[in-house]
Structure formats: structure tokens, C-alpha cells
mmCIF file of C-alpha atoms and ligand atoms in Angstrom:
data_model
loop_
_atom_site.group_PDB
_atom_site.id
_atom_site.type_symbol
_atom_site.label_atom_id
_atom_site.label_comp_id
_atom_site.label_asym_id
_atom_site.label_seq_id
_atom_site.Cartn_x
_atom_site.Cartn_y
_atom_site.Cartn_z
ATOM 1 C CA UNK R 1 80.055 111.872 92.517
ATOM 2 C CA UNK R 2 81.035 109.252 95.132
ATOM 3 C CA UNK R 3 84.678 108.582 96.009
ATOM 4 C CA UNK R 4 86.586 105.970 97.965
ATOM 5 C CA UNK R 5 89.870 106.848 99.672
ATOM 6 C CA UNK R 6 91.899 104.082 101.232
ATOM 7 C CA UNK R 7 95.428 103.442 102.425
ATOM 8 C CA UNK R 8 97.295 102.257 105.520
ATOM 9 C CA UNK R 9 96.816 103.868 108.947
ATOM 10 C CA UNK R 10 98.236 107.382 108.954
ATOM 11 C CA UNK R 11 98.334 107.542 105.150
ATOM 12 C CA UNK R 12 96.428 110.846 105.177
ATOM 13 C CA UNK R 13 92.908 109.637 104.336
ATOM 14 C CA UNK R 14 91.270 111.936 106.904
ATOM 15 C CA UNK R 15 93.542 114.896 106.105
ATOM 16 C CA UNK R 16 92.839 114.713 102.375
ATOM 17 C CA UNK R 17 89.136 113.924 102.808
ATOM 18 C CA UNK R 18 88.625 117.133 104.784
ATOM 19 C CA UNK R 19 90.123 119.206 101.942
ATOM 20 C CA UNK R 20 88.103 117.403 99.268
ATOM 21 C CA UNK R 21 84.877 117.725 101.251
ATOM 22 C CA UNK R 22 85.261 121.506 101.501
ATOM 23 C CA UNK R 23 86.318 121.996 97.910
ATOM 24 C CA UNK R 24 83.660 119.826 96.252
ATOM 25 C CA UNK R 25 80.802 120.000 98.776
ATOM 26 C CA UNK R 26 80.976 116.301 99.538
ATOM 27 C CA UNK R 27 80.379 114.449 102.817
ATOM 28 C CA UNK R 28 83.187 112.520 104.538
ATOM 29 C CA UNK R 29 81.990 109.136 105.716
ATOM 30 C CA UNK R 30 84.812 107.915 107.952
ATOM 31 C CA UNK R 31 83.914 104.555 109.450
ATOM 32 C CA UNK R 32 86.752 104.974 111.986
ATOM 33 C CA UNK R 33 85.346 108.314 113.200
ATOM 34 C CA UNK R 34 81.809 106.928 113.404
ATOM 35 C CA UNK R 35 83.022 103.957 115.432
ATOM 36 C CA UNK R 36 85.060 106.184 117.766
ATOM 37 C CA UNK R 37 81.933 108.289 118.396
ATOM 38 C CA UNK R 38 80.116 105.147 119.554
ATOM 39 C CA UNK R 39 82.923 104.516 122.063
ATOM 40 C CA UNK R 40 82.998 108.142 123.288
ATOM 41 C CA UNK R 41 79.203 108.145 123.683
ATOM 42 C CA UNK R 42 79.419 104.861 125.616
ATOM 43 C CA UNK R 43 76.751 103.175 123.493
ATOM 44 C CA UNK R 44 76.264 99.375 123.610
ATOM 45 C CA UNK R 45 77.972 99.197 120.193
ATOM 46 C CA UNK R 46 80.828 101.306 121.574
ATOM 47 C CA UNK R 47 81.538 98.848 124.385
ATOM 48 C CA UNK R 48 81.288 95.924 121.947
ATOM 49 C CA UNK R 49 83.927 97.325 119.582
ATOM 50 C CA UNK R 50 86.366 99.172 121.826
ATOM 51 C CA UNK R 51 88.732 96.254 122.537
ATOM 52 C CA UNK R 52 88.747 95.229 118.852
ATOM 53 C CA UNK R 53 89.696 98.742 117.752
ATOM 54 C CA UNK R 54 92.385 99.005 120.397
ATOM 55 C CA UNK R 55 93.908 95.750 119.215
ATOM 56 C CA UNK R 56 94.261 97.105 115.661
ATOM 57 C CA UNK R 57 91.828 94.583 114.172
ATOM 58 C CA UNK R 58 88.730 95.257 112.075
ATOM 59 C CA UNK R 59 85.257 95.339 113.579
ATOM 60 C CA UNK R 60 82.762 92.971 111.946
ATOM 61 C CA UNK R 61 81.707 93.537 108.343
ATOM 62 C CA UNK R 62 78.072 93.654 109.485
ATOM 63 C CA UNK R 63 78.715 96.517 111.925
ATOM 64 C CA UNK R 64 80.615 98.517 109.292
ATOM 65 C CA UNK R 65 77.942 97.819 106.652
ATOM 66 C CA UNK R 66 75.078 98.947 108.909
ATOM 67 C CA UNK R 67 76.939 102.199 109.599
ATOM 68 C CA UNK R 68 77.492 103.097 105.956
ATOM 69 C CA UNK R 69 74.006 102.095 104.801
ATOM 70 C CA UNK R 70 72.519 104.819 107.015
ATOM 71 C CA UNK R 71 74.370 107.390 104.910
ATOM 72 C CA UNK R 72 74.010 105.756 101.489
ATOM 73 C CA UNK R 73 70.240 105.505 101.982
ATOM 74 C CA UNK R 74 69.941 109.167 103.011
ATOM 75 C CA UNK R 75 69.018 111.434 100.090
ATOM 76 C CA UNK R 76 70.903 114.345 101.663
ATOM 77 C CA UNK R 77 74.180 112.564 100.890
ATOM 78 C CA UNK R 78 73.173 111.028 97.568
ATOM 79 C CA UNK R 79 76.160 111.063 95.173
ATOM 80 C CA UNK R 80 78.101 113.250 97.625
ATOM 81 C CA UNK R 81 79.948 110.638 99.650
ATOM 82 C CA UNK R 82 83.628 110.151 100.211
ATOM 83 C CA UNK R 83 84.205 106.784 101.834
ATOM 84 C CA UNK R 84 87.206 107.183 104.147
ATOM 85 C CA UNK R 85 88.272 103.773 105.387
ATOM 86 C CA UNK R 86 85.582 101.671 103.705
ATOM 87 C CA UNK R 87 86.032 99.135 102.126
ATOM 88 C CA UNK R 88 88.901 97.381 103.927
ATOM 89 C CA UNK R 89 88.519 93.857 102.555
ATOM 90 C CA UNK R 90 86.976 91.999 99.623
ATOM 91 C CA UNK R 91 83.621 91.392 101.332
ATOM 92 C CA UNK R 92 83.301 95.120 102.056
ATOM 93 C CA UNK R 93 84.253 96.093 98.484
ATOM 94 C CA UNK R 94 81.513 93.845 97.093
ATOM 95 C CA UNK R 95 79.059 95.012 99.739
ATOM 96 C CA UNK R 96 79.700 98.675 98.919
ATOM 97 C CA UNK R 97 78.835 98.027 95.284
ATOM 98 C CA UNK R 98 75.637 96.215 96.272
ATOM 99 C CA UNK R 99 74.529 98.958 98.668
ATOM 100 C CA UNK R 100 75.225 101.709 96.155
ATOM 101 C CA UNK R 101 73.279 99.869 93.416
ATOM 102 C CA UNK R 102 70.395 99.363 95.841
ATOM 103 C CA UNK R 103 70.148 103.158 96.200
ATOM 104 C CA UNK R 104 70.852 103.844 92.527
ATOM 105 C CA UNK R 105 74.391 105.149 92.953
ATOM 106 C CA UNK R 106 77.932 104.085 92.125
ATOM 107 C CA UNK R 107 81.584 104.829 92.808
ATOM 108 C CA UNK R 108 83.220 107.259 90.387
ATOM 109 C CA UNK R 109 86.812 107.286 91.642
ATOM 110 C CA UNK R 110 88.962 105.243 94.025
ATOM 111 C CA UNK R 111 92.098 106.779 95.533
ATOM 112 C CA UNK R 112 94.808 104.680 97.138
ATOM 113 C CA UNK R 113 97.338 106.591 99.233
ATOM 114 C CA UNK R 114 100.666 104.748 99.386
ATOM 115 C CA UNK R 115 102.940 105.365 102.389
ATOM 116 C CA UNK R 116 105.734 103.227 103.882
ATOM 117 C CA UNK R 117 105.585 101.830 107.426
ATOM 118 C CA UNK R 118 108.518 103.980 108.638
ATOM 119 C CA UNK R 119 106.701 107.199 107.756
ATOM 120 C CA UNK R 120 103.415 105.870 109.107
ATOM 121 C CA UNK R 121 104.911 105.295 112.568
ATOM 122 C CA UNK R 122 105.968 108.945 112.881
ATOM 123 C CA UNK R 123 102.640 110.204 111.529
ATOM 124 C CA UNK R 124 100.670 108.137 114.033
ATOM 125 C CA UNK R 125 102.850 108.937 117.035
ATOM 126 C CA UNK R 126 102.751 112.675 116.219
ATOM 127 C CA UNK R 127 99.046 112.943 115.408
ATOM 128 C CA UNK R 128 96.691 115.098 117.443
ATOM 129 C CA UNK R 129 93.140 116.110 116.564
ATOM 130 C CA UNK R 130 91.268 119.257 117.627
ATOM 131 C CA UNK R 131 88.297 118.146 119.713
ATOM 132 C CA UNK R 132 86.391 121.308 118.716
ATOM 133 C CA UNK R 133 86.680 121.428 114.922
ATOM 134 C CA UNK R 134 88.139 117.997 114.079
ATOM 135 C CA UNK R 135 91.215 119.361 112.277
ATOM 136 C CA UNK R 136 94.079 116.888 112.123
ATOM 137 C CA UNK R 137 97.601 118.000 113.097
ATOM 138 C CA UNK R 138 100.999 116.440 113.602
ATOM 139 C CA UNK R 139 103.651 117.403 116.143
ATOM 140 C CA UNK R 140 106.448 116.686 113.636
ATOM 141 C CA UNK R 141 105.021 117.556 110.217
ATOM 142 C CA UNK R 142 102.014 119.798 110.637
ATOM 143 C CA UNK R 143 101.781 121.435 114.095
ATOM 144 C CA UNK R 144 98.628 123.232 115.261
ATOM 145 C CA UNK R 145 98.821 127.048 115.047
ATOM 146 C CA UNK R 146 100.115 128.606 118.278
ATOM 147 C CA UNK R 147 97.672 131.515 118.617
ATOM 148 C CA UNK R 148 94.483 129.727 117.646
ATOM 149 C CA UNK R 149 91.424 129.795 119.940
ATOM 150 C CA UNK R 150 89.823 126.706 118.487
ATOM 151 C CA UNK R 151 92.863 124.462 118.074
ATOM 152 C CA UNK R 152 94.676 125.528 121.283
ATOM 153 C CA UNK R 153 96.802 122.795 122.865
ATOM 154 C CA UNK R 154 94.193 122.123 125.594
ATOM 155 C CA UNK R 155 91.741 121.026 122.904
ATOM 156 C CA UNK R 156 94.164 118.731 121.080
ATOM 157 C CA UNK R 157 93.561 115.044 121.659
ATOM 158 C CA UNK R 158 95.392 111.783 120.979
ATOM 159 C CA UNK R 159 93.610 108.651 119.826
ATOM 160 C CA UNK R 160 93.791 105.622 122.119
ATOM 161 C CA UNK R 161 94.876 103.424 119.163
ATOM 162 C CA UNK R 162 97.754 105.762 118.241
ATOM 163 C CA UNK R 163 100.514 103.885 120.063
ATOM 164 C CA UNK R 164 103.490 102.394 118.263
ATOM 165 C CA UNK R 165 102.401 98.798 118.947
ATOM 166 C CA UNK R 166 98.791 99.293 117.856
ATOM 167 C CA UNK R 167 99.858 101.245 114.763
ATOM 168 C CA UNK R 168 102.002 98.301 113.660
ATOM 169 C CA UNK R 169 99.119 95.936 114.302
ATOM 170 C CA UNK R 170 96.766 98.201 112.276
ATOM 171 C CA UNK R 171 99.298 98.275 109.458
ATOM 172 C CA UNK R 172 99.501 94.453 109.478
ATOM 173 C CA UNK R 173 95.695 94.212 109.393
ATOM 174 C CA UNK R 174 95.675 96.556 106.390
ATOM 175 C CA UNK R 175 98.356 94.560 104.526
ATOM 176 C CA UNK R 176 96.594 91.268 105.219
ATOM 177 C CA UNK R 177 93.225 92.361 103.801
ATOM 178 C CA UNK R 178 93.789 94.998 101.150
ATOM 179 C CA UNK R 179 95.146 93.100 98.115
ATOM 180 C CA UNK R 180 91.704 91.897 96.874
ATOM 181 C CA UNK R 181 90.359 95.453 97.266
ATOM 182 C CA UNK R 182 93.179 96.810 95.088
ATOM 183 C CA UNK R 183 92.526 94.074 92.486
ATOM 184 C CA UNK R 184 88.779 94.697 92.612
ATOM 185 C CA UNK R 185 89.076 98.417 91.810
ATOM 186 C CA UNK R 186 91.920 97.891 89.357
ATOM 187 C CA UNK R 187 89.710 95.594 87.306
ATOM 188 C CA UNK R 188 86.892 98.119 87.313
ATOM 189 C CA UNK R 189 89.392 100.816 86.131
ATOM 190 C CA UNK R 190 88.427 103.127 88.980
ATOM 191 C CA UNK R 191 91.706 102.965 90.905
ATOM 192 C CA UNK R 192 94.249 105.798 91.024
ATOM 193 C CA UNK R 193 97.340 105.343 93.166
ATOM 194 C CA UNK R 194 98.634 108.532 94.779
ATOM 195 C CA UNK R 195 102.027 108.894 96.450
ATOM 196 C CA UNK R 196 100.980 109.716 100.023
ATOM 197 C CA UNK R 197 104.547 110.597 101.065
ATOM 198 C CA UNK R 198 104.537 113.998 99.357
ATOM 199 C CA UNK R 199 103.622 117.281 101.075
ATOM 200 C CA UNK R 200 99.972 117.569 102.113
ATOM 201 C CA UNK R 201 99.200 120.349 99.594
ATOM 202 C CA UNK R 202 100.947 118.516 96.736
ATOM 203 C CA UNK R 203 98.743 115.487 97.368
ATOM 204 C CA UNK R 204 95.631 117.679 97.571
ATOM 205 C CA UNK R 205 96.509 119.219 94.199
ATOM 206 C CA UNK R 206 97.031 115.819 92.618
ATOM 207 C CA UNK R 207 93.713 114.540 93.969
ATOM 208 C CA UNK R 208 91.918 117.713 92.822
ATOM 209 C CA UNK R 209 93.276 117.108 89.301
ATOM 210 C CA UNK R 210 91.930 113.545 89.331
ATOM 211 C CA UNK R 211 88.515 114.735 90.545
ATOM 212 C CA UNK R 212 88.367 117.480 87.900
ATOM 213 C CA UNK R 213 89.022 114.796 85.259
ATOM 214 C CA UNK R 214 86.125 112.714 86.575
ATOM 215 C CA UNK R 215 83.824 115.736 86.793
ATOM 216 C CA UNK R 216 84.609 116.544 83.154
ATOM 217 C CA UNK R 217 83.622 113.016 82.148
ATOM 218 C CA UNK R 218 80.445 113.074 84.232
ATOM 219 C CA UNK R 219 79.483 116.322 82.519
ATOM 220 C CA UNK R 220 80.032 114.838 79.035
ATOM 221 C CA UNK R 221 77.992 111.733 79.909
ATOM 222 C CA UNK R 222 75.138 113.842 81.348
ATOM 223 C CA UNK R 223 75.013 116.039 78.241
ATOM 224 C CA UNK R 224 75.107 112.978 76.000
ATOM 225 C CA UNK R 225 72.199 111.353 77.895
ATOM 226 C CA UNK R 226 70.251 114.606 77.835
ATOM 227 C CA UNK R 227 70.744 115.013 74.073
ATOM 228 C CA UNK R 228 69.808 111.341 73.597
ATOM 229 C CA UNK R 229 66.576 111.857 75.524
ATOM 230 C CA UNK R 230 65.723 114.965 73.479
ATOM 231 C CA UNK R 231 66.259 113.107 70.207
ATOM 232 C CA UNK R 232 64.344 110.002 71.215
HETATM 233 P P1 AP5 M 1 90.456 104.717 111.118
HETATM 234 O O1 AP5 M 1 90.090 105.770 112.061
HETATM 235 O O2 AP5 M 1 90.003 104.822 109.737
HETATM 236 O O3 AP5 M 1 92.031 104.539 111.191
HETATM 237 P P2 AP5 M 1 93.113 104.102 110.093
HETATM 238 O O4 AP5 M 1 92.612 103.421 108.910
HETATM 239 O O5 AP5 M 1 94.128 103.380 110.879
HETATM 240 O O6 AP5 M 1 93.589 105.459 109.535
HETATM 241 P P3 AP5 M 1 93.952 106.753 110.340
HETATM 242 O O7 AP5 M 1 92.718 107.514 110.670
HETATM 243 O O8 AP5 M 1 94.859 106.415 111.476
HETATM 244 O O9 AP5 M 1 94.860 107.518 109.308
HETATM 245 P P4 AP5 M 1 94.487 108.501 108.131
HETATM 246 O O10 AP5 M 1 94.853 107.817 106.868
HETATM 247 O O11 AP5 M 1 93.126 109.047 108.255
HETATM 248 O O12 AP5 M 1 95.582 109.632 108.388
HETATM 249 P P5 AP5 M 1 95.399 111.155 108.868
HETATM 250 O O13 AP5 M 1 94.882 111.994 107.774
HETATM 251 O O14 AP5 M 1 94.749 111.221 110.198
HETATM 252 O O15 AP5 M 1 89.965 103.311 111.702
HETATM 253 C C1 AP5 M 1 90.218 103.007 113.055
HETATM 254 C C2 AP5 M 1 89.744 101.608 113.386
HETATM 255 O O16 AP5 M 1 88.332 101.518 113.178
HETATM 256 C C3 AP5 M 1 90.322 100.465 112.551
HETATM 257 O O17 AP5 M 1 91.577 100.057 113.042
HETATM 258 C C4 AP5 M 1 89.241 99.396 112.736
HETATM 259 O O18 AP5 M 1 89.334 98.801 113.989
HETATM 260 C C5 AP5 M 1 87.981 100.213 112.708
HETATM 261 N N1 AP5 M 1 87.421 100.356 111.351
HETATM 262 C C6 AP5 M 1 87.368 101.501 110.612
HETATM 263 N N2 AP5 M 1 86.798 101.268 109.422
HETATM 264 C C7 AP5 M 1 86.483 99.950 109.403
HETATM 265 C C8 AP5 M 1 85.876 99.110 108.429
HETATM 266 N N3 AP5 M 1 85.506 99.564 107.224
HETATM 267 N N4 AP5 M 1 85.695 97.808 108.737
HETATM 268 C C9 AP5 M 1 86.076 97.322 109.941
HETATM 269 N N5 AP5 M 1 86.663 98.062 110.903
HETATM 270 C C10 AP5 M 1 86.865 99.373 110.640
HETATM 271 O O19 AP5 M 1 96.965 111.559 109.018
HETATM 272 C C11 AP5 M 1 97.778 110.915 110.001
HETATM 273 C C12 AP5 M 1 98.820 111.927 110.515
HETATM 274 O O20 AP5 M 1 99.730 112.231 109.480
HETATM 275 C C13 AP5 M 1 98.246 113.269 110.980
HETATM 276 O O21 AP5 M 1 98.972 113.712 112.076
HETATM 277 C C14 AP5 M 1 98.459 114.209 109.761
HETATM 278 O O22 AP5 M 1 98.610 115.567 110.159
HETATM 279 C C15 AP5 M 1 99.740 113.630 109.177
HETATM 280 N N6 AP5 M 1 99.798 113.731 107.712
HETATM 281 C C16 AP5 M 1 98.813 113.412 106.829
HETATM 282 N N7 AP5 M 1 99.255 113.566 105.561
HETATM 283 C C17 AP5 M 1 100.552 113.976 105.670
HETATM 284 C C18 AP5 M 1 101.563 114.296 104.694
HETATM 285 N N8 AP5 M 1 101.331 114.223 103.380
HETATM 286 N N9 AP5 M 1 102.787 114.669 105.143
HETATM 287 C C19 AP5 M 1 103.037 114.765 106.490
HETATM 288 N N10 AP5 M 1 102.119 114.466 107.444
HETATM 289 C C20 AP5 M 1 100.894 114.077 107.024
HETATM 290 MG MG1 MG M 2 91.518 108.764 109.575
#
């Protein structure tokens, strides 16, 4: 089972992906996290993309495509991927389909988290991430536990693109590019829109229900194919 989760900055893609990954033994492929690692590790790619990311714009489609192909082509992740933040435009949506077909896979479910700009601003300004375990917190909505060794305040970090100005720019980039992606997945009947303004656990429950529905279908199809093979 491969999933796509998309939505504006701060919609909760990373938060929900981490729950889904644990519950269903999937692998979270966050293009944003992979790109940030390049910057932290001071690689040539990192220095190429850092100003683009800090302006709230998208890095090139080629860079993003090369990153995801490494995972799609790896058998360890076959049919276990959750694409967090890919695709972000029409070219990427078409490219994802091509890459998955090339490695004999497909998308089973696409989740769109809807959240208004007002809420997004507070989520982005309040976000902090544990540099040890990667857990995502929020000063306003979801503070880190006080007596935790791992997620102690000295380990909590802010992202350099989490300023008010850059968050608005990221939101505008999202709005400018996303309509064809929504249309693309609507036409293929894979799209489920989830209200991303609810409580974190309510959203997780809703997403789990959608995944269970898909898993049920996948099971029926597999049994049908198996029976077909036996009879033929
Ligand atoms: P990326 O890192 O993906 O950033 P983004 O899309 O802006 O999304 P965020 O990570 O900010 O938000 P999220 O939806 O994951 O929210 P989270 O769960 O953390 O990409 C960064 C950059 O990389 C892009 O701008 C671009 O430059 C580049 N890039 C990435 N992919 C690319 C691609 N495919 N092509 C080209 N360029 C690409 O939650 C946010 C906060 O809200 C947290 O504090 C959390 O605790 C809180 N929260 C979450 N859910 C709730 C809730 N239900 N209620 C209350 N609080 C909540
Ligand atoms: Mg994220």
C-alpha cells in the first residue's frame, strides 16, 4: 500500500505521517525532511537549495524526482511508502505515477488535509521538533512533555523557514500549484479530503478508517486474483 498525504504548510502532514507509519509499518518519505538533511549536512545540493527553501518556493522538479526515485526503486520500501509533500504540482503528480509504474507499484490512497491560513500561521510559529527522535510539537497546541529525557527543551529545534513571512510565502506557493494535483487525484478517484483543523487524534482516527477501507479492498482483490489463478 502506497499513500500520498498533501496539504498546505503546517497542515499536519508530518504529524499524521508519523502515526500512520508506526501503525501500518510504512515508511515516511518527506521530501522536505530529505532536503533539510542536505542543508544540515552541507552537501553541494544543500547549498544549491537553501535559499530557495528559505524563500518559500519549490526546489526544481528534477531534484525532487531524483530524491523520491531512490526510495521507490528500493525493494525495502516497495508498497510501503507514504509520500509526505510529494507531489506539489501537476508535473510531479504525473511523474510520481510514471516512477511508480516503472517499479511496478501504484498509489492506493491520497489524503488532502485542509486547514485555513489563520490556523496555519499559529501552527508554524509554534512548531518545534525534537532533534533526537524527530517528534513534532507545538508551543500552543501540543507542547513537548516536561519531564522527558529525549524531547527536553534543549533538544527542541525551530526550522529556519518557520517565520511568519516565509510561512505565508509557502502557503501562496501551495495555493498557486495545487489545483491540478487535486483535479488529477479526484479524477482517478483516489482523493479523500480530511478536515485538518480537528484534534490530532481525531484526524488520526479518520485516516486510520480510510486506510482500513483500502486494506479491506486490497485483500478482496488479492483473494480474487489468487482464486482466478487457481482456476485458470
Ligand atoms: P516541507 O518540510 O514539506 O514543508 P511544508 O509543506 O511547508 O509542510 P510542513 O512540514 O511545514 O507542515 P506539515 O504539514 O508537515 O505540518 P506538521 O505535521 O509539522 O517542505 C519544506 C520545503 O521543501 C518546501 O517549502 C519546498 O521548498 C521544499 N520541498 C518539499 N517538497 C518539495 C517538492 N515535492 N517539490 C519541490 N520542493 C519541495 O504540523 C505543523 C505544526 O502544527 C506542528 O507544531 C504540529 O504539532 C501542529 N499540529 C499538527 N496537526 C495539528 C492539529 N490537528 N491540531 C493542532 N496542532 C497541530
Ligand atoms: Mg512536514
